[in-house]
Amino acid sequence: MAPTIAPVPKDLKKRFQTPRQEMPAQDPIARGKNFQEVTLGLEAEAAKLEAYRCIYCKEPECVQGCPVGIDIPGFLHEVEKGNFAEALGILKSTNLLPAICGRVCPQEEQCESLCKTGKSKGNRPVAIGRVERFLADWERAGGIAKPVEVAPPTGKKVAVVGSGPAGLACAADLAKLGHKVIVFEAFHKPGGVLVYGIPEFRLPKAIVAKEIANLEKMGVDIVCDFAVGLTATIEDLQKAFDAIFVATGAGLPYFMDLPGENLGGIYSANEYLTRVNLMGAFDPEHNDTPVVRGKNVVVVGGGNVAMDAARTALRLGAEKVRLVYRRSHDEMPAREEEIEHAEEEGIDFTLLTTPVRYLGDDKGRVVAVECRKMELGEPGPDGRRKPVEVAGSEHQFPADVVVVSIGNGPNPLVPRTTPGLETKKGKIVARDGSGRTSMKGVFAGGDIVLGAATVILAMGAGRQAAASIHEYLQTGTW
Amino acid sequence: SFELLEKRELAPKVNLYKVRAPQVARARKAGQFVIIRVCEGSERIPLTIADADPVAGTVTLVVQEVGSTTARMAQVKVGERFADLLGPLGAPTHVAKIGTVVCVGGGIGIAPVHPIAQALKAAGNRVIGVLAARNTGLLFFRDEMRKACDEVRVWTDDGSEGKKGLATDAIKEIQAEVGQIAEVVAIGPVPMMKFVSKLTKELGIKTQVSLNPVMVDGTGMCGGCRVSVDGKSKFVCVDGPEFDGHQVDFDELSRRQAIYKEDERRAMERLVKEVR
Ligand SMILES: Cc1cc2nc3c(=O)[nH]c(=O)nc-3n(C[C@H](O)[C@H](O)[C@H](O)COP(=O)(O)OP(=O)(O)OC[C@H]3O[C@@H](n4cnc5c(N)ncnc54)[C@H](O)[C@@H]3O)c2cc1C
Ligand SMILES: Cc1cc2nc3c(=O)[nH]c(=O)nc-3n(C[C@H](O)[C@H](O)[C@H](O)COP(=O)(O)OP(=O)(O)OC[C@H]3O[C@@H](n4cnc5c(N)ncnc54)[C@H](O)[C@@H]3O)c2cc1C
Ligand code: SF4
Ligand code: SF4
Ligand code: FES
Ligand SMILES: [Mg+2]
């Protein structure tokens, strides 16, 4: 959507002097003991003030920074005037999941990184994500829920495989266009990483549940406990559906193949977070799934997943949580806000350090991690300086739980069971922009195509695929 | 779906469950399993598909009550539903015509070895079944196994039924009689699979075991089910559950199975309180 050009404001100075509205948050000590959401959201007045910090650039770079190109000045202009319903309309025409993206987008690298206000001297960018979240929360709190219009049935059926942000976004758009959509999910609950990975204290599950309920209201059927490739193959689905969208995510946990990595108490982040979030191990009064609650927890990695694991460990009662990362602070891929929150909560950042082996007791449980120090060497092909181990720098930390959070690969279930599907390094090959794969009628998008990426990119891919599926269903051309 | 259609006690604390799951019944092959969630709040537990009827759309599970979730399962009545059932999971058994095959089921392992015996026999092998348990009370599926195999032998630790001795004694006896065993399939408690594998390694008989580590998703996304096979980490739910017994690190598997002993005891205590 082309960005709205609002009149260039005459009160630039006043706008620039308005301070960035701080996000109210739970007290760091209190929140380290509960699983409730850490940030509390802006009040309406604060949201309006924040929107007022926008200077409505003629060529708004923020929009270039948003992977789905939201009309940011457009919705900020309406917020500034207090027209929340209008603002929401603009936002939702591009972003189907604003309550989620407003919370989890790495804004500082995307929309906000290019914001003109943020480039003016001594100033910080407009907190676009916070305003986005405000609008979505305002709607959920009863603002207005404009009913979604659904086109008359087309008689076409589409299978969506995987119920993460890519699958949900694709399903929503296709349902609006009148197609019958069935979403297949292997887990017993839909939502993908949004429910099994990202913790409650960062993304309340009620928000995801609401989005899913909305989908169901639009006529989308969600079939859980159905693993495509096992319960039925893509080929089987092709017989019953006119098109298929594969959005199975990046659910293959990487380990480092270190000695002792199979000791008890050593988890992949996927397992640790799934036990706690999806299976509810944080609340043993109501859930049977156990998780080892360590006193000394070591988390390996520096991304969002590592921050989530570390902060989860803290909330499960750990006395000391140490995050071990092989590069320095500046290279950590996690969202800035998560790093700050983790630091405030007392997570120990042990940087330029890498584990080399794990030591166990006679019962096969981990008791310590042996690490080596790292130095940053020459920049690698990606421009980041490559860490190199410092010989003879071995040292140990006590650990009764270790969470390996070094990344995930593409989920192999569908590629392995679909011989006709072209893949590259395990990822499904999909044509840029359309999601078309090497198999007629089969589309793919999200982490299974991009590798572990972001919610907004997955959602964008789902929407793009929906558009090309719609085109394919109408024209039949591949 | 997932309605419990039939339930039968096969032995003390061992029940047979016939559950409606048409898709799974159609797709499943020998050696595969399902993951069940009994009710809200309950764990996901893996259970082998002991039998299936693709026409009736049912799968049969044989489950030993060993802790809170299997005990919860035992409380489900015919006509009620399980919250979730996902499958068929795992790689199917590799079935080929190779000659004389010995299928050993130790205790509850008799249930998972049953469909494998069926498939091996259907492929034209001579299948000798061995049912082994501590005592006669723990044995079941005698008739089913007789139907699935060419011949069945029963061994108990205490001699209360069949011959007195261990699964390893049964294999030694068969080896002495038939000369060449092409393959042994052994499923049961870890120590049993460990000692069978040790013996067959000495005897030079190829051996398949089916591993039962603690699982969560069952689809390869958590890595909780990893075991060391030939020094490499494998995810049992997708790479297995069957592996070459001569390459499995059984001691590591036993230790990983025991990670949650304390929590499991507490979960059981809570269940007992709930029921009272
Ligand atoms: C702990 C964690 C924290 C993160 N934090 C952030 C963050 O702060 N900001 C951000 O932007 N991104 C974050 N990400 C990344 C983001 O969550 C992902 O990029 C996004 O969820 C990808 O969406 P998707 O729809 O492609 O796949 P997923 O969300 O992975 O969903 C895929 C779904 O498909 C299901 N599935 C897989 N195989 C099958 C099959 N064969 N049959 C049926 N169903 C199947 C899976 O069970 C899953 O539910 C985080 C990721 C993790 C793990
Ligand atoms: C592939 C596979 C197939 C299986 N097939 C059968 C079968 O056909 N019949 C049968 O009776 N049992 C089978 N099991 C074992 C069964 O899953 C466990 O007995 C059950 O999970 C125990 O749960 P519980 O809460 O009742 O007992 P708990 O008291 O919680 O645990 C008892 C023991 O069971 C094991 N266990 C616990 N939780 C899990 C879990 N989530 N996943 C796997 N093992 C666990 C542990 O070794 C534990 O020490 C199978 C296991 C696997 C991995
Ligand atoms: S979706 Fe994400 S990147 Fe786009 S405007 Fe919103 S917060 Fe920024
Ligand atoms: S770049 Fe910043 S100031 Fe300019 S339109 Fe975007 S949000 Fe407003
Ligand atoms: S049970 Fe999670 S990977 Fe096997
Ligand atoms: Mg249990």
Coordinates of N, CA and C in Angstrom, one line a residue, chain A residues 294-442:
Chain A
G294 N 16.7 -26.1 37.5 CA 18.1 -26.1 38.0 C 18.4 -24.9 38.9
K295 N 19.4 -25.1 39.8 CA 19.9 -23.9 40.6 C 20.8 -23.1 39.7
N296 N 21.7 -23.8 39.0 CA 22.7 -23.1 38.2 C 22.4 -23.5 36.7
V297 N 21.8 -22.5 36.0 CA 21.5 -22.8 34.6 C 22.4 -22.1 33.7
V298 N 22.9 -22.8 32.7 CA 23.7 -22.2 31.6 C 23.0 -22.3 30.3
V299 N 22.8 -21.2 29.7 CA 22.1 -21.1 28.4 C 23.2 -20.8 27.3
V300 N 23.3 -21.5 26.3 CA 24.3 -21.3 25.2 C 23.6 -20.7 24.0
G301 N 24.1 -19.4 23.7 CA 23.5 -18.7 22.5 C 23.3 -17.3 22.8
G302 N 23.0 -16.5 21.8 CA 22.8 -15.1 22.0 C 21.6 -14.5 21.2
G303 N 20.7 -15.3 20.8 CA 19.5 -14.8 20.0 C 18.3 -14.7 20.9
N304 N 17.2 -14.4 20.3 CA 15.9 -14.4 21.0 C 15.6 -15.6 21.8
V305 N 15.9 -16.7 21.1 CA 15.6 -18.0 21.7 C 16.4 -18.2 23.0
A306 N 17.7 -17.8 23.0 CA 18.5 -17.9 24.2 C 18.0 -17.0 25.3
M307 N 17.6 -15.8 24.9 CA 17.1 -14.9 26.0 C 15.8 -15.5 26.6
D308 N 14.9 -16.0 25.7 CA 13.7 -16.6 26.3 C 14.0 -17.8 27.2
A309 N 15.0 -18.6 26.8 CA 15.4 -19.8 27.7 C 15.9 -19.3 29.0
A310 N 16.8 -18.3 29.0 CA 17.4 -17.8 30.2 C 16.4 -17.2 31.1
R311 N 15.5 -16.4 30.6 CA 14.5 -15.7 31.4 C 13.5 -16.7 31.9
T312 N 13.3 -17.8 31.2 CA 12.4 -18.8 31.6 C 13.0 -19.5 32.8
A313 N 14.3 -19.8 32.7 CA 15.0 -20.5 33.8 C 14.9 -19.7 35.1
L314 N 15.1 -18.4 34.9 CA 15.0 -17.6 36.1 C 13.6 -17.7 36.8
R315 N 12.6 -17.7 36.0 CA 11.2 -17.8 36.5 C 10.9 -19.1 37.1
L316 N 11.7 -20.1 36.7 CA 11.5 -21.5 37.2 C 12.2 -21.6 38.5
G317 N 12.9 -20.5 39.0 CA 13.5 -20.6 40.3 C 15.0 -20.7 40.3
A318 N 15.7 -20.6 39.2 CA 17.2 -20.7 39.2 C 17.8 -19.6 40.1
E319 N 18.9 -20.0 40.8 CA 19.6 -19.0 41.6 C 20.5 -18.2 40.7
K320 N 21.1 -18.9 39.7 CA 22.0 -18.2 38.8 C 21.8 -18.6 37.4
V321 N 21.6 -17.7 36.5 CA 21.4 -18.0 35.1 C 22.5 -17.4 34.3
R322 N 23.3 -18.2 33.6 CA 24.5 -17.6 32.9 C 24.3 -17.9 31.4
L323 N 24.3 -16.8 30.7 CA 24.2 -16.9 29.2 C 25.6 -16.9 28.6
V324 N 26.0 -18.0 28.0 CA 27.3 -18.1 27.4 C 27.2 -17.9 25.9
Y325 N 27.9 -16.9 25.4 CA 27.8 -16.5 24.0 C 29.2 -16.3 23.4
R326 N 29.4 -16.8 22.2 CA 30.8 -16.9 21.7 C 31.3 -15.6 21.1
R327 N 30.4 -14.6 20.8 CA 30.9 -13.4 20.3 C 30.6 -12.3 21.4
S328 N 30.7 -11.0 21.0 CA 30.5 -10.0 22.1 C 29.1 -9.4 22.0
H329 N 28.8 -8.5 23.0 CA 27.5 -8.0 23.2 C 26.9 -7.4 21.8
D330 N 27.8 -6.7 21.1 CA 27.3 -6.1 19.9 C 26.8 -7.1 18.8
E331 N 27.3 -8.2 18.8 CA 26.9 -9.2 17.8 C 25.7 -10.0 18.2
M332 N 25.2 -9.9 19.4 CA 24.1 -10.7 19.8 C 22.9 -10.5 18.9
P333 N 22.3 -11.5 18.3 CA 21.2 -11.3 17.4 C 19.9 -11.0 18.0
A334 N 19.8 -11.1 19.3 CA 18.5 -11.0 20.0 C 18.0 -9.5 19.9
R335 N 16.7 -9.4 20.0 CA 16.1 -8.0 20.0 C 16.7 -7.3 21.2
E336 N 16.9 -6.0 21.0 CA 17.6 -5.2 22.0 C 16.8 -5.2 23.3
E337 N 15.4 -5.0 23.2 CA 14.6 -5.0 24.4 C 14.8 -6.3 25.2
E338 N 14.9 -7.4 24.5 CA 15.0 -8.7 25.3 C 16.4 -8.7 26.0
I339 N 17.4 -8.2 25.4 CA 18.7 -8.2 26.0 C 18.7 -7.3 27.2
E340 N 18.1 -6.1 27.1 CA 17.9 -5.2 28.2 C 17.1 -5.8 29.3
H341 N 16.0 -6.4 29.0 CA 15.2 -7.0 30.0 C 15.9 -8.1 30.7
A342 N 16.7 -8.9 30.0 CA 17.4 -10.0 30.6 C 18.5 -9.5 31.5
E343 N 19.2 -8.4 31.1 CA 20.2 -7.8 32.0 C 19.5 -7.3 33.3
E344 N 18.4 -6.6 33.1 CA 17.7 -6.0 34.3 C 17.3 -7.1 35.3
E345 N 17.0 -8.3 34.7 CA 16.5 -9.3 35.6 C 17.6 -10.1 36.2
G346 N 18.9 -9.8 35.8 CA 20.0 -10.3 36.5 C 20.6 -11.5 35.8
I347 N 20.3 -11.7 34.5 CA 21.0 -12.8 33.8 C 22.4 -12.4 33.6
D348 N 23.3 -13.3 33.9 CA 24.8 -13.1 33.8 C 25.2 -13.3 32.3
F349 N 25.7 -12.3 31.6 CA 26.2 -12.5 30.3 C 27.7 -12.8 30.3
T350 N 28.0 -14.1 30.0 CA 29.3 -14.5 29.9 C 29.7 -14.5 28.4
L351 N 30.3 -13.4 27.9 CA 30.5 -13.3 26.5 C 31.9 -13.8 26.0
L352 N 32.0 -13.9 24.7 CA 33.3 -14.4 24.2 C 33.7 -15.7 24.8
T353 N 32.8 -16.6 24.9 CA 33.0 -17.8 25.6 C 32.2 -18.9 24.9
T354 N 32.8 -20.1 24.8 CA 32.0 -21.2 24.2 C 32.2 -22.5 25.0
P355 N 31.2 -23.3 25.1 CA 31.3 -24.6 25.8 C 32.1 -25.5 24.9
V356 N 32.9 -26.4 25.6 CA 33.7 -27.4 24.9 C 33.3 -28.8 25.3
R357 N 32.9 -29.0 26.6 CA 32.4 -30.3 27.0 C 31.6 -30.1 28.2
Y358 N 30.8 -31.2 28.5 CA 29.9 -31.2 29.7 C 30.4 -32.3 30.6
L359 N 30.3 -32.0 31.9 CA 30.7 -33.1 32.9 C 29.5 -33.5 33.7
G360 N 29.4 -34.8 34.0 CA 28.2 -35.3 34.6 C 28.6 -36.1 35.9
D361 N 27.6 -36.4 36.7 CA 27.8 -37.2 37.9 C 27.5 -38.7 37.6
D362 N 27.5 -39.5 38.6 CA 27.4 -41.0 38.4 C 26.0 -41.4 37.9
K363 N 25.1 -40.5 38.0 CA 23.7 -40.8 37.5 C 23.5 -40.3 36.1
G364 N 24.5 -39.7 35.5 CA 24.4 -39.2 34.2 C 23.8 -37.9 34.1
R365 N 23.8 -37.1 35.1 CA 23.2 -35.7 35.1 C 24.4 -34.7 35.0
V366 N 24.1 -33.7 34.3 CA 25.1 -32.7 34.1 C 25.4 -31.9 35.4
V367 N 26.7 -31.7 35.7 CA 27.1 -30.9 36.9 C 27.9 -29.7 36.6
A368 N 28.6 -29.7 35.4 CA 29.4 -28.6 35.0 C 29.6 -28.5 33.5
V369 N 29.9 -27.2 33.1 CA 30.2 -27.0 31.7 C 31.6 -26.5 31.6
E370 N 32.4 -27.1 30.8 CA 33.7 -26.6 30.5 C 33.7 -25.7 29.3
C371 N 34.3 -24.5 29.5 CA 34.2 -23.5 28.4 C 35.6 -23.1 28.0
R372 N 35.7 -22.4 26.9 CA 37.0 -21.8 26.4 C 36.7 -20.4 26.1
K373 N 37.7 -19.5 26.3 CA 37.5 -18.1 25.9 C 37.6 -18.0 24.4
M374 N 37.0 -16.9 23.8 CA 37.1 -16.6 22.4 C 37.6 -15.2 22.2
E375 N 38.2 -15.1 21.0 CA 38.7 -13.7 20.6 C 38.0 -13.4 19.3
L376 N 37.7 -12.2 19.0 CA 37.2 -11.8 17.7 C 38.3 -11.7 16.7
G377 N 38.3 -12.4 15.6 CA 39.3 -12.4 14.6 C 38.9 -11.5 13.4
E378 N 39.3 -11.9 12.3 CA 39.0 -11.2 11.0 C 37.5 -11.3 10.7
P379 N 36.9 -10.3 10.0 CA 35.5 -10.4 9.6 C 35.3 -11.6 8.6
G380 N 34.3 -12.3 8.8 CA 33.9 -13.4 7.9 C 33.2 -12.9 6.7
P381 N 32.7 -13.8 5.9 CA 32.0 -13.4 4.7 C 30.7 -12.6 5.0
D382 N 30.1 -12.8 6.2 CA 28.9 -12.0 6.5 C 29.2 -10.7 7.2
G383 N 30.5 -10.3 7.2 CA 30.9 -9.0 7.7 C 31.1 -9.1 9.3
R384 N 30.6 -10.1 9.9 CA 30.8 -10.2 11.4 C 32.2 -10.8 11.7
R385 N 32.8 -10.3 12.7 CA 34.1 -10.8 13.0 C 34.0 -12.2 13.6
K386 N 34.9 -13.0 13.1 CA 34.8 -14.5 13.4 C 35.4 -14.7 14.7
P387 N 34.7 -15.4 15.6 CA 35.3 -15.7 16.9 C 36.3 -16.9 16.8
V388 N 37.4 -16.8 17.4 CA 38.4 -17.9 17.5 C 38.7 -18.3 18.9
E389 N 38.9 -19.6 19.1 CA 39.1 -20.1 20.5 C 40.5 -19.7 21.0
V390 N 40.6 -19.3 22.2 CA 41.9 -19.0 22.8 C 42.4 -20.3 23.5
A391 N 43.6 -20.7 23.0 CA 44.1 -22.0 23.5 C 44.5 -21.9 25.0
G392 N 44.2 -23.0 25.7 CA 44.6 -23.0 27.1 C 43.7 -22.2 28.0
S393 N 42.6 -21.7 27.5 CA 41.7 -20.8 28.4 C 40.6 -21.6 29.0
E394 N 40.7 -22.9 29.2 CA 39.6 -23.7 29.7 C 39.3 -23.3 31.1
H395 N 38.0 -23.2 31.4 CA 37.5 -23.0 32.8 C 36.1 -23.6 32.9
Q396 N 35.7 -23.8 34.1 CA 34.4 -24.5 34.3 C 33.4 -23.7 35.1
F397 N 32.1 -23.9 34.7 CA 31.0 -23.3 35.5 C 30.1 -24.4 36.0
P398 N 29.6 -24.3 37.3 CA 28.7 -25.4 37.7 C 27.4 -25.2 36.9
A399 N 26.7 -26.3 36.6 CA 25.5 -26.3 35.9 C 24.7 -27.6 36.1
D400 N 23.4 -27.4 36.6 CA 22.6 -28.6 36.6 C 21.5 -28.6 35.5
V401 N 21.4 -27.5 34.8 CA 20.6 -27.4 33.6 C 21.4 -26.6 32.6
V402 N 21.4 -27.2 31.3 CA 22.0 -26.4 30.2 C 21.0 -26.4 29.1
V403 N 20.8 -25.2 28.5 CA 19.8 -25.1 27.4 C 20.6 -24.6 26.2
V404 N 20.7 -25.5 25.2 CA 21.5 -25.3 24.0 C 20.5 -24.5 23.0
S405 N 20.9 -23.2 22.8 CA 20.0 -22.3 22.0 C 20.8 -21.7 20.9
I406 N 21.4 -22.6 20.1 CA 22.2 -22.1 19.0 C 21.6 -22.1 17.7
G407 N 20.3 -22.3 17.6 CA 19.6 -22.2 16.4 C 18.8 -23.4 16.0
N408 N 18.0 -23.3 15.0 CA 17.1 -24.4 14.4 C 17.3 -24.5 12.9
G409 N 17.2 -25.7 12.4 CA 17.2 -25.9 11.0 C 15.7 -26.1 10.5
P410 N 15.5 -26.1 9.2 CA 14.2 -26.4 8.6 C 13.6 -27.7 9.1
N411 N 12.3 -27.8 9.3 CA 11.7 -29.0 9.7 C 11.7 -30.0 8.6
P412 N 12.4 -31.2 8.8 CA 12.6 -32.1 7.7 C 11.4 -33.0 7.3
L413 N 10.3 -33.0 8.1 CA 9.3 -34.0 8.0 C 8.6 -33.9 6.6
V414 N 8.2 -32.8 6.1 CA 7.6 -32.7 4.8 C 8.6 -32.9 3.6
P415 N 9.8 -32.3 3.7 CA 10.8 -32.6 2.6 C 11.1 -34.1 2.5
R416 N 11.3 -34.7 3.6 CA 11.7 -36.1 3.6 C 10.7 -37.0 3.0
T417 N 9.4 -36.6 3.1 CA 8.3 -37.5 2.7 C 7.7 -37.1 1.4
T418 N 8.3 -36.0 0.8 CA 7.7 -35.5 -0.5 C 8.8 -35.5 -1.6
P419 N 8.9 -36.6 -2.3 CA 10.0 -36.8 -3.2 C 10.1 -35.7 -4.3
G420 N 9.0 -35.2 -4.7 CA 8.9 -34.2 -5.8 C 9.3 -32.8 -5.4
L421 N 9.5 -32.6 -4.1 CA 9.7 -31.2 -3.6 C 11.1 -30.8 -3.6
E422 N 11.5 -29.8 -4.4 CA 12.9 -29.3 -4.4 C 13.3 -28.6 -3.1
T423 N 14.4 -29.0 -2.6 CA 14.9 -28.4 -1.4 C 16.4 -27.9 -1.6
K424 N 16.8 -27.0 -0.8 CA 18.2 -26.6 -0.8 C 18.7 -26.5 0.6
K425 N 19.7 -27.2 1.0 CA 20.1 -27.3 2.4 C 18.9 -27.5 3.4
G426 N 18.0 -28.4 2.9 CA 16.9 -28.7 3.8 C 15.7 -27.8 3.7
K427 N 15.9 -26.6 3.2 CA 14.9 -25.6 3.1 C 14.1 -25.9 1.8
I428 N 12.8 -25.7 1.8 CA 12.0 -25.8 0.6 C 12.3 -24.6 -0.3
V429 N 12.5 -24.9 -1.6 CA 12.8 -23.9 -2.6 C 11.4 -23.3 -3.0
A430 N 11.2 -22.0 -2.8 CA 10.0 -21.4 -3.3 C 10.4 -20.1 -4.0
R431 N 9.6 -19.9 -5.1 CA 10.0 -18.8 -6.0 C 9.7 -17.5 -5.2
D432 N 10.6 -16.6 -5.3 CA 10.5 -15.3 -4.6 C 9.1 -14.6 -4.9
G433 N 8.5 -14.2 -3.9 CA 7.3 -13.4 -4.1 C 6.0 -14.2 -4.3
S434 N 6.1 -15.5 -4.8 CA 4.9 -16.2 -5.0 C 4.7 -17.4 -4.1
G435 N 5.9 -17.9 -3.7 CA 5.8 -19.1 -2.8 C 5.6 -20.4 -3.6
R436 N 5.6 -20.3 -5.0 CA 5.4 -21.5 -5.7 C 6.7 -22.4 -5.6
T437 N 6.4 -23.7 -5.3 CA 7.5 -24.7 -5.2 C 7.7 -25.4 -6.5
S438 N 8.5 -26.5 -6.5 CA 8.7 -27.3 -7.7 C 7.5 -28.2 -8.0
M439 N 6.6 -28.3 -7.1 CA 5.4 -29.1 -7.4 C 4.2 -28.3 -7.7
K440 N 3.5 -28.6 -8.7 CA 2.3 -27.8 -9.1 C 1.2 -27.8 -8.0
G441 N 0.8 -26.6 -7.7 CA -0.3 -26.5 -6.7 C 0.2 -26.5 -5.3
V442 N 1.6 -26.6 -5.1 CA 2.1 -26.6 -3.7 C 2.9 -25.4 -3.5

